[in-house]
């Protein structure tokens, strides 16, 4: 456990964020491995199919993680105030409510797959394999929820290292199964989806086993395994808004994907590849933001208001330092990065399209670094509605920009629409930050 109500903010934020960063990279890694192996061993159609299914599943996954983030803020506050009974009861309520919700989501998603693909205008030649891949991955939603809820409990008490170990095991398992079953034995896209679900289930089981054996402070007692209406109301006030905010981004991606689909299979494959790179670039920014959230929530629960603004300033410096690193790496290595995802006929077109897009994004990564930092501050302060408004503003403008620019200038139009959305989001977040500080006496 890490008590962030004492000690230097830089050490807390850095050492808390690093395991989150590595863990999220590992989570992205087995998605990227799926795409690399699908593109190289199954073909361009499989890569395009995963690219179409990706935003749909991200809608579900980010809604799940949003609910868990909201619950995690409440658990961080309880830990900072040393209300351990409330901490365990919050975790129990989150697990029971989320289990039923995610099971329903999985079943509805399987039924609605044909309608989703029709709305996305998926090309007929990849319609069948995309539908199969999407239905199977929907089955992993409950496992994704259980892992994220248990990980949120551990992170709320400052333990960001243990979830990393579980993700490492699941990432290695996923990569090994993909290489053997697809790369070695030649199975198709069905196997790619199944190995992802198996890896998700493994991480959930490992987290549950660890909580029961090693962290009794977090593990709910027998009489606490029920949904408490008072806690559920608070979880939903925090978590539902956060879940909606998290879901706005993939909705935006789905709308943008529709614009990309109209550009042809080559553009779809290129966009899938660069989206994987974008995910790796954005993840550390989000990890630092999560560290800011936990730091601020713990100190708010403990009544340490003097430490809040100090910690936020340190967090923003970390975000900017990271951008200098990732911007340079992405700029210089953009062609090589895209080349990882595709080979064979048509690869040259895909690499050219993707590397041009990444050239713009390397410069624009500074904008989400700043917006993520402010989002972390607002979540830690319990201002979930503020994060939702900022995200909706940004996502809506990105989607509108993509609709206007993509038909005219292709994939670069997607990059410029992203920059526009993030810039307007900052124009909203920065003045409101100073207002919040004055109102809260920070």
Coordinates of C-alpha atoms in Angstrom, one line a residue, residues 18 40 65 118 137-138 167 173 183 191 222-223 227 236 260 272 317 337 355 409 420 434 440:
X18 CA 5.2 3.6 -13.7
X40 CA 1.1 -11.1 -41.2
X65 CA -13.2 0.9 -16.8
X118 CA -24.5 -2.5 -40.8
X137 CA -14.8 -10.8 -28.0
X138 CA -18.1 -9.7 -26.5
X167 CA -1.4 -8.3 -16.8
X173 CA -0.3 -16.2 -22.4
X183 CA 1.5 -18.3 -36.6
X191 CA -8.6 -18.2 -32.7
X222 CA -19.1 -12.6 4.4
X223 CA -21.7 -10.2 5.7
X227 CA -25.4 -4.5 -2.8
X236 CA -23.3 5.4 -9.8
X260 CA -12.2 5.9 -42.6
X272 CA -5.9 0.2 -37.4
X317 CA 5.4 18.5 -15.4
X337 CA 6.3 1.4 -36.5
X355 CA 3.5 7.1 -41.5
X409 CA -7.7 15.2 -47.4
X420 CA -8.8 20.8 -32.9
X434 CA -8.5 28.2 -11.5
X440 CA -12.1 25.0 -2.8

